[in-house]
Amino acid sequence: SQKIEQNSEALNIQEGKTATLTCNYTNYSPAYLQWYRQDPGRGPVFLLLIRENEKEKRKERLKVTFDTTLKQSLFHITASQPADSATYLCALDIKAAGNKLTFGGGTRVLVKP
Amino acid sequence: DGGITQSPKYLFRKEGQNVTLSCEQNLNHDAMYWYRQDPGQGLRLIYYSQIVNDFQKGDIAEGYSVSREKKESFPLTVTSAQKNPTAFYLCASDRGNSNQPQHFGDGTRLSIL
């Protein structure tokens, strides 16, 4: 089965700096990878999707890269703000299983003013 | 506004009791999902349904049951057979095709009395 590893330690970062989160996976390469944001006591909110044939995807201050050779995705928040403080989850598709996703454990980000 | 509504927000279960968590969506999505989230862990799939009157077990279905009688509704019953039900339960939906983001409700937190 697919396993996903995200850094379980919280990432503390100064406002204005770039936060970089890592998502590593084992076994087969997914057709696509998604990133979600989750605030305490709330459901995850979709941020970005990147396909296996895409190297990079951007949305405003967010950037995602996808390296199928390293089996890794990096998630960047540039010019971070205190409002970016949340837990960020990566999720991968499960091959030949519709749109079923496997989620990582998430990385908590704390942006200090 | 379209979205997913989960109720109740908090639920308490007595020993030997079955409880049902509600999930309703007005996004006209075909697929619906139930996840369990434990502290510091990723989402684990309990059950999913890709079409009305059909559903499949996820990775941790034991002790749970679901029904999908209407496209909009996908209730989850936590039975007395689930010995460790304390968790945060999340419902999600999507269009059922690959590469689609999942839309989540704001969860139900279940505790044991």
PDB file of C-alpha atoms in Angstrom:
ATOM      1  CA  SER A   1       0.000   0.000   0.000  1.00  0.00           C
ATOM      2  CA  GLN A   2       1.017   3.569  -0.518  1.00  0.00           C
ATOM      3  CA  LYS A   3       2.757   5.264   2.414  1.00  0.00           C
ATOM      4  CA  ILE A   4       3.145   8.985   2.793  1.00  0.00           C
ATOM      5  CA  GLU A   5       5.520  10.815   5.098  1.00  0.00           C
ATOM      6  CA  GLN A   6       5.235  14.404   6.139  1.00  0.00           C
ATOM      7  CA  ASN A   7       7.367  16.036   8.787  1.00  0.00           C
ATOM      8  CA  SER A   8       5.425  15.586  12.006  1.00  0.00           C
ATOM      9  CA  GLU A   9       7.373  18.323  13.761  1.00  0.00           C
ATOM     10  CA  ALA A  10       5.834  21.763  13.633  1.00  0.00           C
ATOM     11  CA  LEU A  11       7.500  24.315  11.398  1.00  0.00           C
ATOM     12  CA  ASN A  12       8.038  27.658  13.123  1.00  0.00           C
ATOM     13  CA  ILE A  13       8.807  30.484  10.754  1.00  0.00           C
ATOM     14  CA  GLN A  14       9.137  34.237  10.863  1.00  0.00           C
ATOM     15  CA  GLU A  15       6.609  36.343   9.006  1.00  0.00           C
ATOM     16  CA  GLY A  16       7.795  37.227   5.520  1.00  0.00           C
ATOM     17  CA  LYS A  17       9.989  34.147   5.139  1.00  0.00           C
ATOM     18  CA  THR A  18       9.319  31.160   2.909  1.00  0.00           C
ATOM     19  CA  ALA A  19       7.975  27.986   4.494  1.00  0.00           C
ATOM     20  CA  THR A  20       8.887  24.738   2.750  1.00  0.00           C
ATOM     21  CA  LEU A  21       7.060  21.501   3.542  1.00  0.00           C
ATOM     22  CA  THR A  22       7.965  18.026   2.328  1.00  0.00           C
ATOM     23  CA  CYS A  23       5.789  15.108   1.284  1.00  0.00           C
ATOM     24  CA  ASN A  24       7.567  11.818   0.567  1.00  0.00           C
ATOM     25  CA  TYR A  25       5.866   8.687  -0.692  1.00  0.00           C
ATOM     26  CA  THR A  26       6.829   5.068  -1.238  1.00  0.00           C
ATOM     27  CA  ASN A  27       5.777   2.431  -3.715  1.00  0.00           C
ATOM     28  CA  TYR A  28       4.173   3.471  -6.954  1.00  0.00           C
ATOM     29  CA  SER A  29       4.091   7.005  -8.281  1.00  0.00           C
ATOM     30  CA  PRO A  30       0.664   8.607  -8.123  1.00  0.00           C
ATOM     31  CA  ALA A  31      -1.012  10.125 -11.147  1.00  0.00           C
ATOM     32  CA  TYR A  32      -1.514  13.310  -9.160  1.00  0.00           C
ATOM     33  CA  LEU A  33      -0.913  14.816  -5.767  1.00  0.00           C
ATOM     34  CA  GLN A  34      -3.006  17.267  -3.797  1.00  0.00           C
ATOM     35  CA  TRP A  35      -2.308  19.694  -0.954  1.00  0.00           C
ATOM     36  CA  TYR A  36      -4.881  20.731   1.630  1.00  0.00           C
ATOM     37  CA  ARG A  37      -4.952  23.200   4.505  1.00  0.00           C
ATOM     38  CA  GLN A  38      -6.635  22.285   7.801  1.00  0.00           C
ATOM     39  CA  ASP A  39      -7.388  24.676  10.636  1.00  0.00           C
ATOM     40  CA  PRO A  40      -8.039  23.356  14.175  1.00  0.00           C
ATOM     41  CA  GLY A  41     -11.486  21.804  14.497  1.00  0.00           C
ATOM     42  CA  ARG A  42     -12.250  22.283  10.814  1.00  0.00           C
ATOM     43  CA  GLY A  43     -12.260  20.112   7.718  1.00  0.00           C
ATOM     44  CA  PRO A  44      -9.402  20.279   5.198  1.00  0.00           C
ATOM     45  CA  VAL A  45      -9.643  22.811   2.395  1.00  0.00           C
ATOM     46  CA  PHE A  46      -8.217  22.041  -1.046  1.00  0.00           C
ATOM     47  CA  LEU A  47      -5.304  24.232  -2.148  1.00  0.00           C
ATOM     48  CA  LEU A  48      -3.488  22.784  -5.164  1.00  0.00           C
ATOM     49  CA  LEU A  49      -3.341  19.727  -7.393  1.00  0.00           C
ATOM     50  CA  ILE A  50      -0.288  18.750  -9.430  1.00  0.00           C
ATOM     51  CA  ARG A  51      -0.167  15.971 -12.015  1.00  0.00           C
ATOM     52  CA  GLU A  52       2.684  13.531 -12.548  1.00  0.00           C
ATOM     53  CA  ASN A  53       3.696  15.209 -15.809  1.00  0.00           C
ATOM     54  CA  GLU A  54       3.880  18.636 -14.165  1.00  0.00           C
ATOM     55  CA  LYS A  55       7.020  19.802 -12.419  1.00  0.00           C
ATOM     56  CA  GLU A  56       5.621  22.859 -10.732  1.00  0.00           C
ATOM     57  CA  LYS A  57       2.306  24.534  -9.982  1.00  0.00           C
ATOM     58  CA  ARG A  58       1.653  27.973  -8.526  1.00  0.00           C
ATOM     59  CA  LYS A  59      -1.295  29.722  -6.945  1.00  0.00           C
ATOM     60  CA  GLU A  60      -0.742  33.181  -5.533  1.00  0.00           C
ATOM     61  CA  ARG A  61       1.913  32.779  -2.796  1.00  0.00           C
ATOM     62  CA  LEU A  62       1.828  28.982  -2.968  1.00  0.00           C
ATOM     63  CA  LYS A  63       4.085  26.779  -5.057  1.00  0.00           C
ATOM     64  CA  VAL A  64       4.133  22.996  -5.359  1.00  0.00           C
ATOM     65  CA  THR A  65       6.762  20.849  -7.029  1.00  0.00           C
ATOM     66  CA  PHE A  66       6.535  17.180  -7.903  1.00  0.00           C
ATOM     67  CA  ASP A  67       9.613  15.012  -8.422  1.00  0.00           C
ATOM     68  CA  THR A  68       8.607  11.481  -9.409  1.00  0.00           C
ATOM     69  CA  THR A  69      12.251  10.350  -9.398  1.00  0.00           C
ATOM     70  CA  LEU A  70      12.759  11.368  -5.779  1.00  0.00           C
ATOM     71  CA  LYS A  71       9.127  10.429  -4.955  1.00  0.00           C
ATOM     72  CA  GLN A  72       8.722  13.760  -3.312  1.00  0.00           C
ATOM     73  CA  SER A  73       6.596  16.893  -3.413  1.00  0.00           C
ATOM     74  CA  LEU A  74       7.604  20.210  -1.921  1.00  0.00           C
ATOM     75  CA  PHE A  75       5.065  22.820  -0.842  1.00  0.00           C
ATOM     76  CA  HIS A  76       6.237  26.419  -0.503  1.00  0.00           C
ATOM     77  CA  ILE A  77       4.486  29.374   1.118  1.00  0.00           C
ATOM     78  CA  THR A  78       6.297  32.545   0.107  1.00  0.00           C
ATOM     79  CA  ALA A  79       6.082  35.826   2.041  1.00  0.00           C
ATOM     80  CA  SER A  80       4.390  33.897   4.856  1.00  0.00           C
ATOM     81  CA  GLN A  81       1.823  35.609   7.057  1.00  0.00           C
ATOM     82  CA  PRO A  82       0.445  34.723  10.518  1.00  0.00           C
ATOM     83  CA  ALA A  83      -2.837  33.836   8.755  1.00  0.00           C
ATOM     84  CA  ASP A  84      -0.966  31.005   7.002  1.00  0.00           C
ATOM     85  CA  SER A  85      -0.620  29.214  10.348  1.00  0.00           C
ATOM     86  CA  ALA A  86      -2.375  25.867   9.959  1.00  0.00           C
ATOM     87  CA  THR A  87      -1.722  22.198   9.288  1.00  0.00           C
ATOM     88  CA  TYR A  88      -0.973  21.273   5.688  1.00  0.00           C
ATOM     89  CA  LEU A  89      -1.805  17.808   4.357  1.00  0.00           C
ATOM     90  CA  CYS A  90      -0.648  16.137   1.196  1.00  0.00           C
ATOM     91  CA  ALA A  91      -2.744  13.457  -0.450  1.00  0.00           C
ATOM     92  CA  LEU A  92      -2.070  11.013  -3.252  1.00  0.00           C
ATOM     93  CA  ASP A  93      -4.430   9.093  -5.475  1.00  0.00           C
ATOM     94  CA  ILE A  94      -4.761   5.349  -5.191  1.00  0.00           C
ATOM     95  CA  LYS A  95      -4.308   3.804  -8.604  1.00  0.00           C
ATOM     96  CA  ALA A  96      -7.290   2.137 -10.230  1.00  0.00           C
ATOM     97  CA  ALA A  97      -9.555   3.124  -7.362  1.00  0.00           C
ATOM     98  CA  GLY A  98     -11.587   6.058  -8.612  1.00  0.00           C
ATOM     99  CA  ASN A  99     -10.701   9.172  -6.692  1.00  0.00           C
ATOM    100  CA  LYS A 100      -9.688   7.514  -3.452  1.00  0.00           C
ATOM    101  CA  LEU A 101      -6.901   9.399  -1.731  1.00  0.00           C
ATOM    102  CA  THR A 102      -4.248   8.481   0.805  1.00  0.00           C
ATOM    103  CA  PHE A 103      -3.430  11.340   3.175  1.00  0.00           C
ATOM    104  CA  GLY A 104      -0.217  12.134   4.985  1.00  0.00           C
ATOM    105  CA  GLY A 105      -0.238  13.027   8.675  1.00  0.00           C
ATOM    106  CA  GLY A 106       0.220  16.721   7.953  1.00  0.00           C
ATOM    107  CA  THR A 107       2.739  19.339   8.998  1.00  0.00           C
ATOM    108  CA  ARG A 108       1.765  22.142  11.320  1.00  0.00           C
ATOM    109  CA  VAL A 109       3.046  25.584  10.343  1.00  0.00           C
ATOM    110  CA  LEU A 110       3.245  28.473  12.804  1.00  0.00           C
ATOM    111  CA  VAL A 111       4.104  31.876  11.357  1.00  0.00           C
ATOM    112  CA  LYS A 112       5.280  34.336  13.974  1.00  0.00           C
ATOM    113  CA  PRO A 113       4.852  38.084  13.485  1.00  0.00           C
TER     114      PRO A 113
ATOM    115  CA  ASP B   1     -23.694  28.532  -1.024  1.00  0.00           C
ATOM    116  CA  GLY B   2     -22.961  24.916  -1.868  1.00  0.00           C
ATOM    117  CA  GLY B   3     -21.180  22.791   0.640  1.00  0.00           C
ATOM    118  CA  ILE B   4     -21.142  19.853   3.005  1.00  0.00           C
ATOM    119  CA  THR B   5     -22.914  19.926   6.343  1.00  0.00           C
ATOM    120  CA  GLN B   6     -21.988  17.549   9.128  1.00  0.00           C
ATOM    121  CA  SER B   7     -23.964  17.228  12.320  1.00  0.00           C
ATOM    122  CA  PRO B   8     -23.717  17.226  15.207  1.00  0.00           C
ATOM    123  CA  LYS B   9     -20.460  19.073  15.842  1.00  0.00           C
ATOM    124  CA  TYR B  10     -19.902  17.135  19.075  1.00  0.00           C
ATOM    125  CA  LEU B  11     -21.319  13.722  19.982  1.00  0.00           C
ATOM    126  CA  PHE B  12     -21.015  11.526  23.032  1.00  0.00           C
ATOM    127  CA  ARG B  13     -21.507   7.786  23.012  1.00  0.00           C
ATOM    128  CA  LYS B  14     -22.307   5.510  25.888  1.00  0.00           C
ATOM    129  CA  GLU B  15     -20.938   1.996  26.117  1.00  0.00           C
ATOM    130  CA  GLY B  16     -22.871  -0.426  23.941  1.00  0.00           C
ATOM    131  CA  GLN B  17     -24.633   2.331  22.033  1.00  0.00           C
ATOM    132  CA  ASN B  18     -24.778   2.928  18.300  1.00  0.00           C
ATOM    133  CA  VAL B  19     -24.585   6.531  17.121  1.00  0.00           C
ATOM    134  CA  THR B  20     -25.186   8.028  13.686  1.00  0.00           C
ATOM    135  CA  LEU B  21     -23.292  10.941  12.195  1.00  0.00           C
ATOM    136  CA  SER B  22     -25.023  12.970   9.534  1.00  0.00           C
ATOM    137  CA  CYS B  23     -23.465  14.210   6.287  1.00  0.00           C
ATOM    138  CA  GLU B  24     -25.417  16.187   3.673  1.00  0.00           C
ATOM    139  CA  GLN B  25     -24.078  17.838   0.513  1.00  0.00           C
ATOM    140  CA  ASN B  26     -25.726  20.159  -1.997  1.00  0.00           C
ATOM    141  CA  LEU B  27     -22.855  20.176  -4.483  1.00  0.00           C
ATOM    142  CA  ASN B  28     -24.495  17.577  -6.727  1.00  0.00           C
ATOM    143  CA  HIS B  29     -21.436  15.370  -6.246  1.00  0.00           C
ATOM    144  CA  ASP B  30     -21.637  11.693  -7.085  1.00  0.00           C
ATOM    145  CA  ALA B  31     -18.979  10.417  -4.671  1.00  0.00           C
ATOM    146  CA  MET B  32     -18.930  10.726  -0.897  1.00  0.00           C
ATOM    147  CA  TYR B  33     -16.394   9.615   1.683  1.00  0.00           C
ATOM    148  CA  TRP B  34     -16.026   9.139   5.431  1.00  0.00           C
ATOM    149  CA  TYR B  35     -12.647   9.588   7.126  1.00  0.00           C
ATOM    150  CA  ARG B  36     -11.442   9.212  10.667  1.00  0.00           C
ATOM    151  CA  GLN B  37      -8.730  11.520  12.013  1.00  0.00           C
ATOM    152  CA  ASP B  38      -6.841  10.827  15.233  1.00  0.00           C
ATOM    153  CA  PRO B  39      -4.564  13.424  16.861  1.00  0.00           C
ATOM    154  CA  GLY B  40      -1.409  13.990  14.862  1.00  0.00           C
ATOM    155  CA  GLN B  41      -2.412  11.455  12.250  1.00  0.00           C
ATOM    156  CA  GLY B  42      -3.603  11.599   8.709  1.00  0.00           C
ATOM    157  CA  LEU B  43      -7.093  10.893   7.522  1.00  0.00           C
ATOM    158  CA  ARG B  44      -7.997   7.220   7.254  1.00  0.00           C
ATOM    159  CA  LEU B  45     -10.770   6.120   4.915  1.00  0.00           C
ATOM    160  CA  ILE B  46     -13.692   4.322   6.542  1.00  0.00           C
ATOM    161  CA  TYR B  47     -16.230   3.959   3.721  1.00  0.00           C
ATOM    162  CA  TYR B  48     -16.882   5.569   0.380  1.00  0.00           C
ATOM    163  CA  SER B  49     -19.691   5.651  -2.141  1.00  0.00           C
ATOM    164  CA  GLN B  50     -19.387   6.479  -5.817  1.00  0.00           C
ATOM    165  CA  ILE B  51     -23.077   6.215  -6.630  1.00  0.00           C
ATOM    166  CA  VAL B  52     -26.429   6.023  -4.888  1.00  0.00           C
ATOM    167  CA  ASN B  53     -27.260   2.656  -3.338  1.00  0.00           C
ATOM    168  CA  ASP B  54     -23.655   1.491  -3.565  1.00  0.00           C
ATOM    169  CA  PHE B  55     -20.716   1.820  -1.207  1.00  0.00           C
ATOM    170  CA  GLN B  56     -17.370   0.174  -0.512  1.00  0.00           C
ATOM    171  CA  LYS B  57     -15.265  -0.441   2.555  1.00  0.00           C
ATOM    172  CA  GLY B  58     -12.201   1.666   3.077  1.00  0.00           C
ATOM    173  CA  ASP B  59      -9.143   0.818   5.135  1.00  0.00           C
ATOM    174  CA  ILE B  60     -10.798   0.799   8.576  1.00  0.00           C
ATOM    175  CA  ALA B  61     -14.445  -0.197   8.033  1.00  0.00           C
ATOM    176  CA  GLU B  62     -14.772  -2.595  10.979  1.00  0.00           C
ATOM    177  CA  GLY B  63     -17.258  -1.327  13.542  1.00  0.00           C
ATOM    178  CA  TYR B  64     -18.849   1.156  11.143  1.00  0.00           C
ATOM    179  CA  SER B  65     -21.776   1.058   8.727  1.00  0.00           C
ATOM    180  CA  VAL B  66     -23.127   3.451   6.089  1.00  0.00           C
ATOM    181  CA  SER B  67     -26.022   3.892   3.710  1.00  0.00           C
ATOM    182  CA  ARG B  68     -26.459   5.897   0.497  1.00  0.00           C
ATOM    183  CA  GLU B  69     -30.166   6.084  -0.220  1.00  0.00           C
ATOM    184  CA  LYS B  70     -29.983   9.607  -1.620  1.00  0.00           C
ATOM    185  CA  LYS B  71     -27.297  11.387  -3.612  1.00  0.00           C
ATOM    186  CA  GLU B  72     -27.163  14.190  -1.050  1.00  0.00           C
ATOM    187  CA  SER B  73     -26.832  12.080   2.078  1.00  0.00           C
ATOM    188  CA  PHE B  74     -24.251   9.622   3.400  1.00  0.00           C
ATOM    189  CA  PRO B  75     -24.801   8.897   7.114  1.00  0.00           C
ATOM    190  CA  LEU B  76     -22.224   6.970   9.136  1.00  0.00           C
ATOM    191  CA  THR B  77     -23.185   4.733  12.058  1.00  0.00           C
ATOM    192  CA  VAL B  78     -20.550   4.001  14.672  1.00  0.00           C
ATOM    193  CA  THR B  79     -21.618   0.707  16.171  1.00  0.00           C
ATOM    194  CA  SER B  80     -20.881  -0.751  19.586  1.00  0.00           C
ATOM    195  CA  ALA B  81     -18.448  -3.076  17.836  1.00  0.00           C
ATOM    196  CA  GLN B  82     -16.080  -0.143  17.325  1.00  0.00           C
ATOM    197  CA  LYS B  83     -14.068  -0.341  20.526  1.00  0.00           C
ATOM    198  CA  ASN B  84     -12.091   2.846  20.085  1.00  0.00           C
ATOM    199  CA  PRO B  85     -14.516   5.322  18.520  1.00  0.00           C
ATOM    200  CA  THR B  86     -13.105   8.516  20.023  1.00  0.00           C
ATOM    201  CA  ALA B  87     -11.916  10.551  17.052  1.00  0.00           C
ATOM    202  CA  PHE B  88     -12.675  13.400  14.675  1.00  0.00           C
ATOM    203  CA  TYR B  89     -14.873  12.213  11.790  1.00  0.00           C
ATOM    204  CA  LEU B  90     -14.801  13.981   8.445  1.00  0.00           C
ATOM    205  CA  CYS B  91     -17.142  13.624   5.497  1.00  0.00           C
ATOM    206  CA  ALA B  92     -16.104  14.617   1.987  1.00  0.00           C
ATOM    207  CA  SER B  93     -17.505  14.602  -1.525  1.00  0.00           C
ATOM    208  CA  ASP B  94     -16.317  15.044  -5.093  1.00  0.00           C
ATOM    209  CA  ARG B  95     -17.450  14.477  -8.675  1.00  0.00           C
ATOM    210  CA  GLY B  96     -16.155  10.924  -8.613  1.00  0.00           C
ATOM    211  CA  ASN B  97     -13.590  11.307 -11.352  1.00  0.00           C
ATOM    212  CA  SER B  98      -9.842  11.261 -10.914  1.00  0.00           C
ATOM    213  CA  ASN B  99      -8.009  14.529 -10.427  1.00  0.00           C
ATOM    214  CA  GLN B 100     -10.885  16.116  -8.554  1.00  0.00           C
ATOM    215  CA  PRO B 101     -10.406  17.927  -5.246  1.00  0.00           C
ATOM    216  CA  GLN B 102     -12.437  16.674  -2.341  1.00  0.00           C
ATOM    217  CA  HIS B 103     -14.723  19.036  -0.456  1.00  0.00           C
ATOM    218  CA  PHE B 104     -14.925  18.470   3.282  1.00  0.00           C
ATOM    219  CA  GLY B 105     -17.402  19.193   6.010  1.00  0.00           C
ATOM    220  CA  ASP B 106     -16.285  20.629   9.336  1.00  0.00           C
ATOM    221  CA  GLY B 107     -16.350  17.308  11.106  1.00  0.00           C
ATOM    222  CA  THR B 108     -17.964  15.639  14.094  1.00  0.00           C
ATOM    223  CA  ARG B 109     -15.953  14.996  17.231  1.00  0.00           C
ATOM    224  CA  LEU B 110     -17.072  11.790  18.906  1.00  0.00           C
ATOM    225  CA  SER B 111     -16.208  11.012  22.512  1.00  0.00           C
ATOM    226  CA  ILE B 112     -17.016   8.193  24.911  1.00  0.00           C
ATOM    227  CA  LEU B 113     -18.929   8.911  28.108  1.00  0.00           C
TER     228      LEU B 113
END
